[in-house]
Each structure stands twice: as structure tokens, then as C-alpha cells.
mmCIF file of C-alpha atoms in Angstrom:
data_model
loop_
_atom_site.group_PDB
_atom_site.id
_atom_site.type_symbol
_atom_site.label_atom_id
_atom_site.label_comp_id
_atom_site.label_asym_id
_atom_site.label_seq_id
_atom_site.Cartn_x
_atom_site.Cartn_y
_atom_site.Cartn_z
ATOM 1 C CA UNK K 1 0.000 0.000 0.000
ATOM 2 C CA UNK K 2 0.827 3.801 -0.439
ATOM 3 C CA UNK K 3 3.768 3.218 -2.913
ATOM 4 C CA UNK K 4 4.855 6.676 -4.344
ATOM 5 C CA UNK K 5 7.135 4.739 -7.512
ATOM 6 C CA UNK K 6 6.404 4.223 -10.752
ATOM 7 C CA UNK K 7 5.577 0.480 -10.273
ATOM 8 C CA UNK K 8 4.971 -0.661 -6.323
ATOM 9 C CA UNK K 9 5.576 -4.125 -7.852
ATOM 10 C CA UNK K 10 8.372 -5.033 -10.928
ATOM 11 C CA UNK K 11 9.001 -8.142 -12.065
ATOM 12 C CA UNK K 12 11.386 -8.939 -15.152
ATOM 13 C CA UNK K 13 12.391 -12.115 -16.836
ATOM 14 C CA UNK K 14 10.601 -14.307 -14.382
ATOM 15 C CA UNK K 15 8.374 -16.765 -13.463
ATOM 16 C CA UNK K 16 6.014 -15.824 -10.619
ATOM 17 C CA UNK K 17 2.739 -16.799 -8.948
ATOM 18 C CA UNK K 18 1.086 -13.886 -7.087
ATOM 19 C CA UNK K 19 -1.930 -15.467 -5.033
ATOM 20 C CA UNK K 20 -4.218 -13.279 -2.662
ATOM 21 C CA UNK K 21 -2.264 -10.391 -2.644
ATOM 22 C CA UNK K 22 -3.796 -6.627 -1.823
ATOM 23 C CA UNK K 23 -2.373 -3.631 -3.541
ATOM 24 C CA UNK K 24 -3.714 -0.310 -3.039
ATOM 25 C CA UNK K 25 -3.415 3.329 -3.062
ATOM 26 C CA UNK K 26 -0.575 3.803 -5.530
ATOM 27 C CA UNK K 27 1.216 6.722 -7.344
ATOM 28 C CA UNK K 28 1.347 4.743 -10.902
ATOM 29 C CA UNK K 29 1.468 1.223 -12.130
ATOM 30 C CA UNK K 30 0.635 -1.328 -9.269
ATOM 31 C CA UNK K 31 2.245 -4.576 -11.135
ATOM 32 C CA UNK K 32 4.435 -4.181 -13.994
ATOM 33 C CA UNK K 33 5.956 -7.952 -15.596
ATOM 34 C CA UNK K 34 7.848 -7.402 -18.023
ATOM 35 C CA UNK K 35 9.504 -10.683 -19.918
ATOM 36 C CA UNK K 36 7.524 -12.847 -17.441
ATOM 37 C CA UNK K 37 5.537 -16.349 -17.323
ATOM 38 C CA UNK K 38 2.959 -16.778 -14.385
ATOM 39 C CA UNK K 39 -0.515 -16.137 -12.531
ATOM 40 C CA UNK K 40 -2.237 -13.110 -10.179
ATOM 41 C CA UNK K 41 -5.116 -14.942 -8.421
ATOM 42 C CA UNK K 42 -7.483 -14.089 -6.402
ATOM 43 C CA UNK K 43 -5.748 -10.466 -5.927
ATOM 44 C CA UNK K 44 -7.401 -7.105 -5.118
ATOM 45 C CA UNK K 45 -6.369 -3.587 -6.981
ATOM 46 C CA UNK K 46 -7.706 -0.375 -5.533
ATOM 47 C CA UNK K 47 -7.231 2.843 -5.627
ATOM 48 C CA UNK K 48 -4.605 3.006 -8.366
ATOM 49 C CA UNK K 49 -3.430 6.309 -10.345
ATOM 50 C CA UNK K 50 -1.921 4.141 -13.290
ATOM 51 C CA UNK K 51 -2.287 0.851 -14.485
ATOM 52 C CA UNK K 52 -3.191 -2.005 -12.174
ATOM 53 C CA UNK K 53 -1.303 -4.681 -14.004
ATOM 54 C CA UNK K 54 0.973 -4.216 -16.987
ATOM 55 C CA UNK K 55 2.569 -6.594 -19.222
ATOM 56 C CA UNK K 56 5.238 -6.705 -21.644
ATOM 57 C CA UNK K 57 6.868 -9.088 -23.711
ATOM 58 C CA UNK K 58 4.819 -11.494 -21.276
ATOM 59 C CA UNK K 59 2.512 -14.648 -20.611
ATOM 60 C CA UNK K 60 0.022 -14.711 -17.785
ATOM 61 C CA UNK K 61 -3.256 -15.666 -16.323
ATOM 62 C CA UNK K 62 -5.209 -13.243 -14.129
ATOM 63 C CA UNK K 63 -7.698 -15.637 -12.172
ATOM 64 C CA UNK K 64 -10.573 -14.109 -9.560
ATOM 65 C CA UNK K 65 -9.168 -10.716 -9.168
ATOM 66 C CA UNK K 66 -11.258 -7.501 -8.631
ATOM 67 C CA UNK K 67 -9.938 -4.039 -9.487
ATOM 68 C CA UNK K 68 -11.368 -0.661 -8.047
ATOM 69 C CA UNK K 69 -11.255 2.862 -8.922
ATOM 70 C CA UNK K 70 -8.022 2.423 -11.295
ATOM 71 C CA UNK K 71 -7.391 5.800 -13.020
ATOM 72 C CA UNK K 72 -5.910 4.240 -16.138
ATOM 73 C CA UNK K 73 -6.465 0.606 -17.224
ATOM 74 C CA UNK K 74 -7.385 -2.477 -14.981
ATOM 75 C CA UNK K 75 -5.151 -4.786 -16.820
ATOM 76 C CA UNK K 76 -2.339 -3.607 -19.811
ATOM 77 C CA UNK K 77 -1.285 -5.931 -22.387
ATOM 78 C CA UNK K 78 1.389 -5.145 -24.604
ATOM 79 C CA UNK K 79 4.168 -5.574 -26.579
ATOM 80 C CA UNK K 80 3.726 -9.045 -27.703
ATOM 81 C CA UNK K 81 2.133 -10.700 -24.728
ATOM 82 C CA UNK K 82 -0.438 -13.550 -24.214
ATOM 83 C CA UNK K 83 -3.007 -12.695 -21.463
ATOM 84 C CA UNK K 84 -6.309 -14.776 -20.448
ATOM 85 C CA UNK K 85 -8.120 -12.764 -17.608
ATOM 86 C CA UNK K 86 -10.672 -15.085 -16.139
ATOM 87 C CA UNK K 87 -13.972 -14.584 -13.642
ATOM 88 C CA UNK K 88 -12.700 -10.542 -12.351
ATOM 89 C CA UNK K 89 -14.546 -8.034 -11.282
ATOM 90 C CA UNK K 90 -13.341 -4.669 -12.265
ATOM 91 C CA UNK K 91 -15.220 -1.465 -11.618
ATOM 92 C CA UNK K 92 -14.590 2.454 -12.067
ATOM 93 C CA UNK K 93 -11.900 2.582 -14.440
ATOM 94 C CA UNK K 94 -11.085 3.952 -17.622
ATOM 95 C CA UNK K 95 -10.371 1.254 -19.289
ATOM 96 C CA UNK K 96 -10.984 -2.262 -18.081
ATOM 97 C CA UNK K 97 -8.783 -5.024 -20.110
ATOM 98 C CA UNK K 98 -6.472 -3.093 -23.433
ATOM 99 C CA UNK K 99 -4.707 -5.504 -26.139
ATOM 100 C CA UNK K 100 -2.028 -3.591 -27.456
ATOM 101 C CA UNK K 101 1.118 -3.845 -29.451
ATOM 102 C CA UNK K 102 0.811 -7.216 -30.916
ATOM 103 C CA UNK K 103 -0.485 -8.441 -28.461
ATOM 104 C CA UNK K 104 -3.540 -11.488 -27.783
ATOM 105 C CA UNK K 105 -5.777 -11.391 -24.861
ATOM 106 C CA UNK K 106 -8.458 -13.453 -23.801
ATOM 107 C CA UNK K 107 -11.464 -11.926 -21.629
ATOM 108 C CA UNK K 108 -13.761 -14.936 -20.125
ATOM 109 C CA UNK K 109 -15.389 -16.697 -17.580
ATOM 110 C CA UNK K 110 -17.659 -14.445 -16.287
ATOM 111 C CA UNK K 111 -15.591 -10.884 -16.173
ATOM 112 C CA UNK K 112 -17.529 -8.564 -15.375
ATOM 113 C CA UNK K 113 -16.542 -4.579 -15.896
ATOM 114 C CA UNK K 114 -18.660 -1.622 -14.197
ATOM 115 C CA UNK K 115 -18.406 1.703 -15.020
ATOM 116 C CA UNK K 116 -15.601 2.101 -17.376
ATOM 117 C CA UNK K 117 -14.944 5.866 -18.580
ATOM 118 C CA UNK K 118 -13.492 5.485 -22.228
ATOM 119 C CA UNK K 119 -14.061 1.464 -22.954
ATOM 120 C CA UNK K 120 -14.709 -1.551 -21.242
ATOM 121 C CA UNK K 121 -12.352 -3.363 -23.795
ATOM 122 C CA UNK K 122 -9.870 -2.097 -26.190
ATOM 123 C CA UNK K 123 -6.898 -3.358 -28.795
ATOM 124 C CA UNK K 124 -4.768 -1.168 -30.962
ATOM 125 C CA UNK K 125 -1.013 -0.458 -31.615
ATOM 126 C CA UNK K 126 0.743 2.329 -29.567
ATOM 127 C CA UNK K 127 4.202 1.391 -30.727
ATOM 128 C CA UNK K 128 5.439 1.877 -34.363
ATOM 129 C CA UNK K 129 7.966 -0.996 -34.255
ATOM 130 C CA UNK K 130 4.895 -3.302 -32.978
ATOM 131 C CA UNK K 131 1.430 -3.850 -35.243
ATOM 132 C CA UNK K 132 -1.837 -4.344 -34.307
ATOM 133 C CA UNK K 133 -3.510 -6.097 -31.135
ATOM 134 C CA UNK K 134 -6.379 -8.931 -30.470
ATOM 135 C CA UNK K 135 -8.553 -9.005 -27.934
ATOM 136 C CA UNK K 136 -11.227 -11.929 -27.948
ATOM 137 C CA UNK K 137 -13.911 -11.532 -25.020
ATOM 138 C CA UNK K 138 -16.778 -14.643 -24.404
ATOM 139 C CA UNK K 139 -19.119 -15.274 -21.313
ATOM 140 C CA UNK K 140 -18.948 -11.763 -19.919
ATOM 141 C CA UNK K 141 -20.916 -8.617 -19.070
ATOM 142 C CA UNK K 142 -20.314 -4.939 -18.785
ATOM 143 C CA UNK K 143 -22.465 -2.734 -16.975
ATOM 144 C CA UNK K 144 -22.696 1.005 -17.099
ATOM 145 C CA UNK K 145 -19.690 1.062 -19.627
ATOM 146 C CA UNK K 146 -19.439 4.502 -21.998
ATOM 147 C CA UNK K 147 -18.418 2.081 -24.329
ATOM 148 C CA UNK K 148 -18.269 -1.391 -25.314
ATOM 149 C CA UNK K 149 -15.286 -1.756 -26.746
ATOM 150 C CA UNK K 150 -12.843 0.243 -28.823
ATOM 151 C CA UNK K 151 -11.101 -1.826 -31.528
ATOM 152 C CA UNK K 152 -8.833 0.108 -34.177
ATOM 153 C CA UNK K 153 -8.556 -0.635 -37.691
ATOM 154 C CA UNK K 154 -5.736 -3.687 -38.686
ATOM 155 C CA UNK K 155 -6.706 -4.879 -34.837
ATOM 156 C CA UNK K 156 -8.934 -7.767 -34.015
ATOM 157 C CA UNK K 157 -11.558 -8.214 -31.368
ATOM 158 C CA UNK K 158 -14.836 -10.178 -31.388
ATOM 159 C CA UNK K 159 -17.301 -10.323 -28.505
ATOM 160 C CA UNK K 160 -18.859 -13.968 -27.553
ATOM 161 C CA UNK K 161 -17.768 -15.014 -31.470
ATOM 162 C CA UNK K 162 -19.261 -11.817 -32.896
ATOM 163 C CA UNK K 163 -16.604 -9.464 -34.953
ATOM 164 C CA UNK K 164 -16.704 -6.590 -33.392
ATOM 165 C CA UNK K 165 -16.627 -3.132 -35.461
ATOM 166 C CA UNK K 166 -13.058 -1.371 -35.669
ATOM 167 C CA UNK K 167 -12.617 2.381 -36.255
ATOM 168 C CA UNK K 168 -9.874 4.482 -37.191
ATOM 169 C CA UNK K 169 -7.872 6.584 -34.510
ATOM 170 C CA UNK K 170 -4.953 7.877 -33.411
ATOM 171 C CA UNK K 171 -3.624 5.755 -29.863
ATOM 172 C CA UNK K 172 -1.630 8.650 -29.430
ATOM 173 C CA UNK K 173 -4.911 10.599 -28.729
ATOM 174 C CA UNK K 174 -5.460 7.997 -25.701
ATOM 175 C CA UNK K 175 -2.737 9.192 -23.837
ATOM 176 C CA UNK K 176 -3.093 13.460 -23.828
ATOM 177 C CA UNK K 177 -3.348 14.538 -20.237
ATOM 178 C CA UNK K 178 -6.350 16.077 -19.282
#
């Protein structure tokens, strides 16, 4: 809790289980993996002015976590990484689960995302020396969401085996301050 760094938690070139674990009330990024294999289960994210978790270059399974009141996304997946998030919760956030950067991710089980600002789910390419994103979501709900889902053009994402639409846009115009 009450981390003031840019990640309270950094993890490179690892393998690592992180089971019931609490993380709150951080500056920026609460997990960062970078280059890592492993599992987050049945963790709890709140209060979070970044990212709650944020992989690179990574594989992982996020199992029965629950993410509150994250500024930026619940769960970051970039750079190549493969990501399943399974049965979370994740509420008051702006977005709640972003493919990016070549990246695939897998939304099911029963994930549920509340209140999300910009997009409940999102895939696009941020970096030039990466391409496009997937993002494939299937037995889950979003409540309350401004939008569904924000998919860019070249970038794949389909919601319970339905395509869904892709527009054109800058990602660059995701991350002006405020």
C-alpha cells in the first residue's frame, strides 16, 4: 500500500505466482511484468493512479481478481504478450482489459466490468515498431460502460464469437493529459 514509484511491484524475466495479494493506493502502475511467465489470483487492486497490471513481452493468467477505482487501465497488455483474464470483477476505471502492441488477450469466464470511462475493452497499436492487437472476449458482461469496446482498424476483437466493429484513430490521442 501507499507506494509513491512508478511500479509498487516489478518483475522482469521471471516466473512468478502472485496469489491473494492486496495492492492499493498507488502513485502509478501497481504490477508491472515485463519478460515474465505466471498467474495473479485471487488479488485485489484499488485505488490506483496508473495501471493495475501491466505486461510486456509477457505470458500470464489473471484468475478471480477484482480491481477498483483504477485511473488508467485495470489490466495492460502489450508488446507481444499472451493474457487470459478469467472470472474478475473490475469497476470504475477507464479502461478495463487493453490488447495492445501485438499483443492477444483473452477476456472470459464471467468478467464482469462496471463503469468504465473510455471502454470496457480495447486493442490497438501504440508502438510503431509493434502492429496491431487482439482481444477476444466470451461469457462476460459490462455494466454502465461509456463504451463497449474500442477496436482500431488492422486490430482484431470479437465479442462472444461476434466481430466486433473497428474504427480508425490515433492511440496517441489515448494518452493526452487532461
Amino acid at each position: 500500500s501507499n507506494f509513491a514509484t512508478e511500479d509498487a511491484l516489478n518483475i522482469i524475466s521471471s516466473s512468478f505466482t502472485l496469489n491473494d495479494c492486496h495492492f492499493s493506493n498507488h502513485f502509478s502502475d501497481a504490477f508491472d511484468g515485463d519478460f515474465v511467465t505466471g498467474n495473479i489470483i485471487n488479488c485485489t487492486f484499488s485505488n490506483i493512479s496508473g495501471d493495475s497490471v501491466d505486461f510486456s513481452g509477457s505470458a500470464a493468467t489473471l484468475r478471480n481478481c477484482s480491481f477498483k477505482d483504477i485511473s488508467d487501465k485495470a489490466v495492460s497488455v502489450g508488446e507481444s504478450s499472451q493474457v487470459k483474464v478469467m472470472s474478475c470483477k473490475i469497476e470504475d476505471v477507464s479502461f478495463g482489459v487493453v490488447s495492445k502492441d501485438m499483443s492477444s488477450t483473452e477476456v472470459l469466464e464471467n468478467t464482469e466490468i462496471k463503469n468504465a470511462k473510455i471502454a470496457a475493452f480495447a486493442a490497438f497499436q501504440k508502438k510503431a515498431s509493434f502492429g496491431p492487437a487482439s482481444i477476444k472476449i466470451s461469457n462476460s458482461q459490462t455494466i454502465g460502460c461509456s463504451k463497449l469496446a474500442l477496436i482500431q482498424e488492422d486490430s482484431h476483437g470479437s465479442f462472444n464469437g461476434e466481430f466486433l466493429q473497428t474504427i480508425s484513430f490515433k492511440s496517441s490521442d489515448l494518452y493526452k493529459s487532461e
